[in-house]
N, CA, C and O atoms as a Tinker XYZ file with bonds, in Angstrom:
   368  protein
     1  N    -19.559000   85.994000    1.104000    73     2
     2  CA   -19.496000   87.113000    2.033000    64     1     3
     3  C    -19.840000   86.588000    3.427000    63     2     4     5
     4  O    -20.858000   85.920000    3.607000    81     3
     5  N    -18.996000   86.887000    4.406000    73     3     6
     6  CA   -19.240000   86.372000    5.752000    64     5     7
     7  C    -20.243000   87.246000    6.505000    63     6     8     9
     8  O    -20.606000   88.328000    6.045000    81     7
     9  N    -20.682000   86.765000    7.662000    73     7    10
    10  CA   -21.708000   87.443000    8.443000    64     9    11
    11  C    -21.273000   88.831000    8.889000    63    10    12    13
    12  O    -22.068000   89.769000    8.826000    81    11
    13  N    -20.038000   88.983000    9.335000    73    11    14
    14  CA   -19.554000   90.293000    9.786000    64    13    15
    15  C    -19.601000   91.315000    8.662000    63    14    16    17
    16  O    -19.987000   92.465000    8.875000    81    15
    17  N    -19.215000   90.901000    7.481000    73    15    18
    18  CA   -19.222000   91.814000    6.334000    64    17    19
    19  C    -20.656000   92.204000    5.965000    63    18    20    21
    20  O    -20.923000   93.364000    5.653000    81    19
    21  N    -21.575000   91.240000    6.001000    73    19    22
    22  CA   -22.983000   91.529000    5.710000    64    21    23
    23  C    -23.563000   92.492000    6.739000    63    22    24    25
    24  O    -24.247000   93.453000    6.385000    81    23
    25  N    -23.286000   92.229000    8.012000    73    23    26
    26  CA   -23.765000   93.126000    9.067000    64    25    27
    27  C    -23.188000   94.524000    8.908000    63    26    28    29
    28  O    -23.905000   95.511000    9.068000    81    27
    29  N    -21.917000   94.617000    8.599000    73    27    30
    30  CA   -21.278000   95.918000    8.402000    64    29    31
    31  C    -21.941000   96.668000    7.255000    63    30    32    33
    32  O    -22.145000   97.878000    7.351000    81    31
    33  N    -22.278000   95.978000    6.178000    73    31    34
    34  CA   -22.955000   96.620000    5.049000    64    33    35
    35  C    -24.340000   97.126000    5.434000    63    34    36    37
    36  O    -24.721000   98.236000    5.065000    81    35
    37  N    -25.095000   96.318000    6.174000    73    35    38
    38  CA   -26.427000   96.728000    6.623000    64    37    39
    39  C    -26.321000   97.934000    7.552000    63    38    40    41
    40  O    -27.077000   98.896000    7.413000    81    39
    41  N    -25.390000   97.885000    8.492000    73    39    42
    42  CA   -25.218000   98.996000    9.429000    64    41    43
    43  C    -24.734000  100.257000    8.722000    63    42    44    45
    44  O    -25.149000  101.360000    9.079000    81    43
    45  N    -23.879000  100.112000    7.743000    73    43    46
    46  CA   -23.403000  101.275000    6.988000    64    45    47
    47  C    -24.568000  101.949000    6.270000    63    46    48    49
    48  O    -24.645000  103.177000    6.228000    81    47
    49  N    -25.473000  101.154000    5.706000    73    47    50
    50  CA   -26.647000  101.732000    5.037000    64    49    51
    51  C    -27.594000  102.370000    6.048000    63    50    52    53
    52  O    -28.139000  103.445000    5.799000    81    51
    53  N    -27.789000  101.709000    7.186000    73    51    54
    54  CA   -28.724000  102.193000    8.195000    64    53    55
    55  C    -28.206000  103.429000    8.920000    63    54    56    57
    56  O    -28.944000  104.396000    9.108000    81    55
    57  N    -26.947000  103.400000    9.326000    73    55    58
    58  CA   -26.364000  104.489000   10.113000    64    57    59
    59  C    -25.593000  105.498000    9.276000    63    58    60    61
    60  O    -25.135000  106.519000    9.791000    81    59
    61  N    -25.450000  105.216000    7.999000    73    59    62
    62  CA   -24.621000  106.044000    7.126000    64    61    63
    63  C    -25.028000  107.496000    7.043000    63    62    64    65
    64  O    -24.211000  108.346000    6.690000    81    63
    65  N    -26.264000  107.796000    7.359000    73    63    66
    66  CA   -26.735000  109.179000    7.369000    64    65    67
    67  C    -26.103000  109.971000    8.515000    63    66    68    69
    68  O    -26.025000  111.198000    8.457000    81    67
    69  N    -25.658000  109.274000    9.544000    73    67    70
    70  CA   -25.150000  109.928000   10.746000    64    69    71
    71  C    -23.659000  109.720000   11.002000    63    70    72    73
    72  O    -22.984000  110.612000   11.517000    81    71
    73  N    -23.147000  108.546000   10.644000    73    71    74
    74  CA   -21.740000  108.242000   10.935000    64    73    75
    75  C    -21.009000  107.742000    9.695000    63    74    76    77
    76  O    -21.611000  107.239000    8.747000    81    75
    77  N    -19.693000  107.899000    9.739000    73    75    78
    78  CA   -18.808000  107.403000    8.691000    64    77    79
    79  C    -17.962000  106.280000    9.281000    63    78    80    81
    80  O    -17.981000  106.060000   10.492000    81    79
    81  N    -17.243000  105.591000    8.458000    73    79    82
    82  CA   -16.289000  104.557000    8.877000    64    81    83
    83  C    -16.944000  103.289000    9.407000    63    82    84    85
    84  O    -16.312000  102.551000   10.163000    81    83
    85  N    -18.187000  103.016000    9.037000    73    83    86
    86  CA   -18.790000  101.748000    9.437000    64    85    87
    87  C    -18.333000  100.703000    8.429000    63    86    88    89
    88  O    -18.750000  100.710000    7.271000    81    87
    89  N    -17.479000   99.818000    8.884000    73    87    90
    90  CA   -16.992000   98.737000    8.035000    64    89    91
    91  C    -16.683000   97.530000    8.910000    63    90    92    93
    92  O    -16.874000   97.565000   10.126000    81    91
    93  N    -16.217000   96.493000    8.296000    73    91    94
    94  CA   -15.945000   95.257000    9.030000    64    93    95
    95  C    -14.897000   95.459000   10.124000    63    94    96    97
    96  O    -14.944000   94.790000   11.156000    81    95
    97  N    -13.955000   96.372000    9.908000    73    95    98
    98  CA   -12.918000   96.633000   10.911000    64    97    99
    99  C    -13.472000   97.312000   12.159000    63    98   100   101
   100  O    -12.932000   97.132000   13.251000    81    99
   101  N    -14.549000   98.094000   12.009000    73    99   102
   102  CA   -15.110000   98.806000   13.155000    64   101   103
   103  C    -16.129000   97.966000   13.919000    63   102   104   105
   104  O    -16.631000   98.397000   14.957000    81   103
   105  N    -16.435000   96.782000   13.421000    73   103   106
   106  CA   -17.499000   95.953000   13.967000    64   105   107
   107  C    -16.951000   94.758000   14.733000    63   106   108   109
   108  O    -16.063000   94.049000   14.260000    81   107
   109  N    -17.502000   94.551000   15.933000    73   107   110
   110  CA   -17.215000   93.346000   16.713000    64   109   111
   111  C    -18.552000   92.684000   17.003000    63   110   112   113
   112  O    -19.465000   93.314000   17.537000    81   111
   113  N    -18.660000   91.428000   16.654000    73   111   114
   114  CA   -19.934000   90.735000   16.778000    64   113   115
   115  C    -19.792000   89.513000   17.664000    63   114   116   117
   116  O    -18.944000   88.652000   17.433000    81   115
   117  N    -20.626000   89.454000   18.670000    73   115   118
   118  CA   -20.817000   88.255000   19.477000    64   117   119
   119  C    -22.295000   87.928000   19.334000    63   118   120   121
   120  O    -23.059000   88.024000   20.294000    81   119
   121  N    -22.690000   87.540000   18.122000    73   119   122
   122  CA   -24.099000   87.424000   17.769000    64   121   123
   123  C    -24.874000   86.507000   18.701000    63   122   124   125
   124  O    -25.959000   86.864000   19.161000    81   123
   125  N    -24.332000   85.331000   18.983000    73   123   126
   126  CA   -25.063000   84.395000   19.832000    64   125   127
   127  C    -25.111000   84.875000   21.275000    63   126   128   129
   128  O    -26.012000   84.500000   22.025000    81   127
   129  N    -24.161000   85.689000   21.663000    73   127   130
   130  CA   -24.186000   86.282000   23.004000    64   129   131
   131  C    -25.069000   87.528000   23.022000    63   130   132   133
   132  O    -25.324000   88.097000   24.084000    81   131
   133  N    -25.537000   87.951000   21.845000    73   131   134
   134  CA   -26.395000   89.127000   21.769000    64   133   135
   135  C    -25.630000   90.422000   21.904000    63   134   136   137
   136  O    -26.173000   91.408000   22.403000    81   135
   137  N    -24.389000   90.443000   21.475000    73   135   138
   138  CA   -23.541000   91.617000   21.659000    64   137   139
   139  C    -22.973000   92.076000   20.316000    63   138   140   141
   140  O    -22.328000   91.306000   19.604000    81   139
   141  N    -23.221000   93.330000   19.987000    73   139   142
   142  CA   -22.696000   93.906000   18.763000    64   141   143
   143  C    -22.077000   95.250000   19.121000    63   142   144   145
   144  O    -22.711000   96.063000   19.793000    81   143
   145  N    -20.853000   95.491000   18.682000    73   143   146
   146  CA   -20.168000   96.746000   18.994000    64   145   147
   147  C    -19.598000   97.364000   17.730000    63   146   148   149
   148  O    -19.053000   96.675000   16.868000    81   147
   149  N    -19.736000   98.674000   17.642000    73   147   150
   150  CA   -19.088000   99.459000   16.600000    64   149   151
   151  C    -18.103000  100.375000   17.301000    63   150   152   153
   152  O    -18.432000  100.980000   18.322000    81   151
   153  N    -16.905000  100.479000   16.763000    73   151   154
   154  CA   -15.872000  101.282000   17.417000    64   153   155
   155  C    -15.290000  102.310000   16.460000    63   154   156   157
   156  O    -15.217000  102.103000   15.249000    81   155
   157  N    -14.877000  103.432000   17.056000    73   155   158
   158  CA   -14.140000  104.483000   16.344000    64   157   159
   159  C    -14.880000  105.015000   15.123000    63   158   160   161
   160  O    -14.389000  104.940000   13.996000    81   159
   161  N    -16.066000  105.550000   15.368000    73   159   162
   162  CA   -16.871000  106.110000   14.294000    64   161   163
   163  C    -16.737000  107.629000   14.269000    63   162   164   165
   164  O    -16.549000  108.264000   15.307000    81   163
   165  N    -16.833000  108.194000   13.093000    73   163   166
   166  CA   -16.814000  109.646000   12.926000    64   165   167
   167  C    -18.224000  110.098000   12.574000    63   166   168   169
   168  O    -18.878000  109.503000   11.717000    81   167
   169  N    -18.694000  111.159000   13.243000    73   167   170
   170  CA   -19.991000  111.716000   12.890000    64   169   171
   171  C    -19.864000  112.471000   11.576000    63   170   172   173
   172  O    -18.867000  113.150000   11.330000    81   171
   173  N    -20.874000  112.347000   10.743000    73   171   174
   174  CA   -20.879000  113.085000    9.480000    64   173   175
   175  C    -21.130000  114.563000    9.776000    63   174   176   177
   176  O    -21.926000  114.880000   10.659000    81   175
   177  N    -20.483000  115.454000    9.071000    73   175   178
   178  CA   -20.672000  116.892000    9.314000    64   177   179
   179  C    -22.129000  117.339000    9.174000    63   178   180   181
   180  O    -22.537000  118.305000    9.820000    81   179
   181  N    -22.909000  116.661000    8.350000    73   179   182
   182  CA   -24.312000  117.037000    8.149000    64   181   183
   183  C    -25.284000  116.181000    8.973000    63   182   184   185
   184  O    -26.484000  116.178000    8.698000    81   183
   185  N    -24.785000  115.465000    9.965000    73   183   186
   186  CA   -25.607000  114.534000   10.745000    64   185   187
   187  C    -26.766000  115.208000   11.472000    63   186   188   189
   188  O    -27.808000  114.583000   11.671000    81   187
   189  N    -26.612000  116.452000   11.868000    73   187   190
   190  CA   -27.662000  117.148000   12.621000    64   189   191
   191  C    -28.538000  118.043000   11.752000    63   190   192   193
   192  O    -29.451000  118.695000   12.261000    81   191
   193  N    -28.277000  118.082000   10.479000    73   191   194
   194  CA   -28.977000  119.022000    9.595000    64   193   195
   195  C    -30.488000  118.832000    9.615000    63   194   196   197
   196  O    -31.225000  119.817000    9.669000    81   195
   197  N    -30.965000  117.597000    9.572000    73   195   198
   198  CA   -32.411000  117.330000    9.557000    64   197   199
   199  C    -33.105000  117.798000   10.833000    63   198   200   201
   200  O    -34.295000  118.111000   10.814000    81   199
   201  N    -32.372000  117.845000   11.932000    73   199   202
   202  CA   -32.955000  118.259000   13.210000    64   201   203
   203  C    -33.225000  119.758000   13.250000    63   202   204   205
   204  O    -33.919000  120.241000   14.145000    81   203
   205  N    -32.681000  120.496000   12.286000    73   203   206
   206  CA   -32.867000  121.945000   12.190000    64   205   207
   207  C    -32.545000  122.655000   13.506000    63   206   208   209
   208  O    -33.296000  123.520000   13.957000    81   207
   209  N    -31.443000  122.283000   14.100000    73   207   210
   210  CA   -30.987000  122.911000   15.339000    64   209   211
   211  C    -30.252000  124.208000   15.014000    63   210   212   213
   212  O    -29.740000  124.367000   13.906000    81   211
   213  N    -30.196000  125.129000   15.962000    73   211   214
   214  CA   -29.497000  126.395000   15.713000    64   213   215
   215  C    -27.981000  126.279000   15.897000    63   214   216   217
   216  O    -27.323000  127.253000   16.264000    81   215
   217  N    -27.435000  125.098000   15.645000    73   215   218
   218  CA   -25.996000  124.858000   15.757000    64   217   219
   219  C    -25.521000  124.066000   14.542000    63   218   220   221
   220  O    -26.308000  123.424000   13.846000    81   219
   221  N    -24.217000  124.132000   14.311000    73   219   222
   222  CA   -23.586000  123.379000   13.230000    64   221   223
   223  C    -22.593000  122.408000   13.857000    63   222   224   225
   224  O    -21.828000  122.779000   14.748000    81   223
   225  N    -22.611000  121.190000   13.397000    73   223   226
   226  CA   -21.659000  120.188000   13.876000    64   225   227
   227  C    -20.340000  120.390000   13.143000    63   226   228   229
   228  O    -20.266000  120.192000   11.930000    81   227
   229  N    -19.314000  120.778000   13.862000    73   227   230
   230  CA   -17.990000  120.979000   13.261000    64   229   231
   231  C    -17.198000  119.678000   13.213000    63   230   232   233
   232  O    -16.496000  119.405000   12.240000    81   231
   233  N    -17.316000  118.883000   14.262000    73   231   234
   234  CA   -16.675000  117.571000   14.266000    64   233   235
   235  C    -17.319000  116.726000   15.355000    63   234   236   237
   236  O    -17.939000  117.239000   16.287000    81   235
   237  N    -17.157000  115.436000   15.211000    73   235   238
   238  CA   -17.706000  114.543000   16.219000    64   237   239
   239  C    -17.218000  113.123000   16.014000    63   238   240   241
   240  O    -16.936000  112.693000   14.895000    81   239
   241  N    -17.127000  112.410000   17.117000    73   239   242
   242  CA   -16.711000  111.015000   17.051000    64   241   243
   243  C    -17.417000  110.224000   18.142000    63   242   244   245
   244  O    -17.859000  110.771000   19.152000    81   243
   245  N    -17.507000  108.935000   17.911000    73   243   246
   246  CA   -18.094000  108.012000   18.878000    64   245   247
   247  C    -17.075000  106.906000   19.092000    63   246   248   249
   248  O    -16.670000  106.229000   18.146000    81   247
   249  N    -16.662000  106.728000   20.342000    73   247   250
   250  CA   -15.701000  105.671000   20.649000    64   249   251
   251  C    -16.303000  104.293000   20.467000    63   250   252   253
   252  O    -15.719000  103.436000   19.805000    81   251
   253  N    -17.495000  104.074000   21.067000    73   251   254
   254  CA   -18.142000  102.763000   20.992000    64   253   255
   255  C    -19.656000  102.907000   20.990000    63   254   256   257
   256  O    -20.220000  103.683000   21.762000    81   255
   257  N    -20.301000  102.157000   20.123000    73   255   258
   258  CA   -21.750000  101.969000   20.149000    64   257   259
   259  C    -21.951000  100.479000   20.385000    63   258   260   261
   260  O    -21.482000   99.646000   19.610000    81   259
   261  N    -22.655000  100.156000   21.464000    73   259   262
   262  CA   -22.847000   98.744000   21.820000    64   261   263
   263  C    -24.341000   98.437000   21.874000    63   262   264   265
   264  O    -25.118000   99.160000   22.498000    81   263
   265  N    -24.718000   97.365000   21.218000    73   263   266
   266  CA   -26.096000   96.905000   21.204000    64   265   267
   267  C    -26.140000   95.538000   21.871000    63   266   268   269
   268  O    -25.463000   94.604000   21.442000    81   267
   269  N    -26.954000   95.429000   22.937000    73   267   270
   270  CA   -27.115000   94.162000   23.656000    64   269   271
   271  C    -28.532000   93.656000   23.419000    63   270   272   273
   272  O    -29.509000   94.328000   23.749000    81   271
   273  N    -28.627000   92.471000   22.848000    73   271   274
   274  CA   -29.922000   91.855000   22.571000    64   273   275
   275  C    -30.048000   90.606000   23.437000    63   274   276   277
   276  O    -29.294000   89.651000   23.252000    81   275
   277  N    -30.993000   90.599000   24.381000    73   275   278
   278  CA   -31.161000   89.426000   25.251000    64   277   279
   279  C    -31.978000   88.346000   24.533000    63   278   280   281
   280  O    -33.203000   88.303000   24.647000    81   279
   281  N    -31.280000   87.475000   23.791000    73   279   282
   282  CA   -31.966000   86.468000   22.989000    64   281   283
   283  C    -32.877000   85.568000   23.821000    63   282   284   285
   284  O    -33.934000   85.152000   23.345000    81   283
   285  N    -32.481000   85.264000   25.057000    73   283   286
   286  CA   -33.285000   84.365000   25.894000    64   285   287
   287  C    -34.638000   84.966000   26.239000    63   286   288   289
   288  O    -35.618000   84.242000   26.412000    81   287
   289  N    -34.694000   86.293000   26.339000    73   287   290
   290  CA   -35.964000   86.948000   26.667000    64   289   291
   291  C    -36.391000   87.897000   25.551000    63   290   292   293
   292  O    -37.054000   88.905000   25.798000    81   291
   293  N    -36.005000   87.566000   24.327000    73   291   294
   294  CA   -36.337000   88.415000   23.184000    64   293   295
   295  C    -37.856000   88.542000   23.059000    63   294   296   297
   296  O    -38.572000   87.542000   23.111000    81   295
   297  N    -38.328000   89.735000   22.899000    73   295   298
   298  CA   -39.761000   89.977000   22.815000    64   297   299
   299  C    -40.330000   90.463000   24.133000    63   298   300   301
   300  O    -41.289000   91.235000   24.150000    81   299
   301  N    -39.748000   90.021000   25.237000    73   299   302
   302  CA   -40.223000   90.489000   26.539000    64   301   303
   303  C    -39.162000   91.322000   27.253000    63   302   304   305
   304  O    -39.487000   92.134000   28.120000    81   303
   305  N    -37.901000   91.124000   26.891000    73   303   306
   306  CA   -36.821000   91.905000   27.491000    64   305   307
   307  C    -36.456000   93.067000   26.591000    63   306   308   309
   308  O    -36.751000   93.049000   25.396000    81   307
   309  N    -35.826000   94.059000   27.147000    73   307   310
   310  CA   -35.438000   95.230000   26.375000    64   309   311
   311  C    -34.087000   95.059000   25.704000    63   310   312   313
   312  O    -33.240000   94.286000   26.151000    81   311
   313  N    -33.913000   95.789000   24.638000    73   311   314
   314  CA   -32.636000   95.853000   23.938000    64   313   315
   315  C    -31.915000   97.087000   24.460000    63   314   316   317
   316  O    -32.513000   98.159000   24.555000    81   315
   317  N    -30.644000   96.951000   24.797000    73   315   318
   318  CA   -29.871000   98.076000   25.339000    64   317   319
   319  C    -28.942000   98.628000   24.265000    63   318   320   321
   320  O    -28.259000   97.877000   23.567000    81   319
   321  N    -28.928000   99.946000   24.146000    73   319   322
   322  CA   -28.012000  100.645000   23.250000    64   321   323
   323  C    -27.187000  101.586000   24.111000    63   322   324   325
   324  O    -27.731000  102.475000   24.766000    81   323
   325  N    -25.865000  101.390000   24.111000    73   323   326
   326  CA   -24.971000  102.193000   24.941000    64   325   327
   327  C    -23.959000  102.884000   24.038000    63   326   328   329
   328  O    -23.273000  102.239000   23.246000    81   327
   329  N    -23.877000  104.202000   24.169000    73   327   330
   330  CA   -22.914000  104.998000   23.411000    64   329   331
   331  C    -21.859000  105.490000   24.388000    63   330   332   333
   332  O    -22.194000  106.095000   25.406000    81   331
   333  N    -20.589000  105.238000   24.092000    73   331   334
   334  CA   -19.489000  105.650000   24.968000    64   333   335
   335  C    -18.525000  106.548000   24.211000    63   334   336   337
   336  O    -18.352000  106.421000   22.999000    81   335
   337  N    -17.909000  107.445000   24.941000    73   335   338
   338  CA   -16.882000  108.334000   24.392000    64   337   339
   339  C    -17.392000  109.157000   23.216000    63   338   340   341
   340  O    -16.779000  109.194000   22.149000    81   339
   341  N    -18.518000  109.811000   23.433000    73   339   342
   342  CA   -19.081000  110.697000   22.422000    64   341   343
   343  C    -18.434000  112.068000   22.552000    63   342   344   345
   344  O    -18.442000  112.668000   23.627000    81   343
   345  N    -17.878000  112.557000   21.457000    73   343   346
   346  CA   -17.240000  113.878000   21.446000    64   345   347
   347  C    -17.816000  114.668000   20.286000    63   346   348   349
   348  O    -17.808000  114.204000   19.145000    81   347
   349  N    -18.322000  115.874000   20.579000    73   347   350
   350  CA   -18.857000  116.727000   19.523000    64   349   351
   351  C    -18.351000  118.153000   19.701000    63   350   352   353
   352  O    -18.173000  118.631000   20.821000    81   351
   353  N    -18.129000  118.807000   18.593000    73   351   354
   354  CA   -17.788000  120.223000   18.584000    64   353   355
   355  C    -18.887000  120.910000   17.791000    63   354   356   357
   356  O    -19.059000  120.664000   16.597000    81   355
   357  N    -19.635000  121.785000   18.482000    73   355   358
   358  CA   -20.746000  122.504000   17.871000    64   357   359
   359  C    -20.411000  123.983000   17.771000    63   358   360   361
   360  O    -19.597000  124.511000   18.529000    81   359
   361  N    -21.055000  124.633000   16.820000    73   359   362
   362  CA   -20.840000  126.059000   16.608000    64   361   363
   363  C    -22.198000  126.694000   16.296000    63   362   364   365
   364  O    -23.009000  126.096000   15.590000    81   363
   365  N    -22.450000  127.894000   16.815000    73   363   366
   366  CA   -23.746000  128.543000   16.517000    64   365   367
   367  C    -23.888000  128.889000   15.043000    63   366   368
   368  O    -24.912000  129.436000   14.633000    81   367
């Protein structure tokens, strides 16, 4: 099993409560550059249920989730998480 497939499996388990379609095809890894991207994810219909909000998620998608890890300053520098093209349809 290659690194991308292993990472995709870990991310699917970690994020699986909130998003669907996490697989090797949705993952782009530049590990040594400290760059990891997930693309074209669908929010799970029950993703907001635990938050007990007065709304229901009817549909949702995330174009890109990007994680930047500054390996050179790891431990002293911050990790950046950027979410792009977030679309949600909520209903009371």
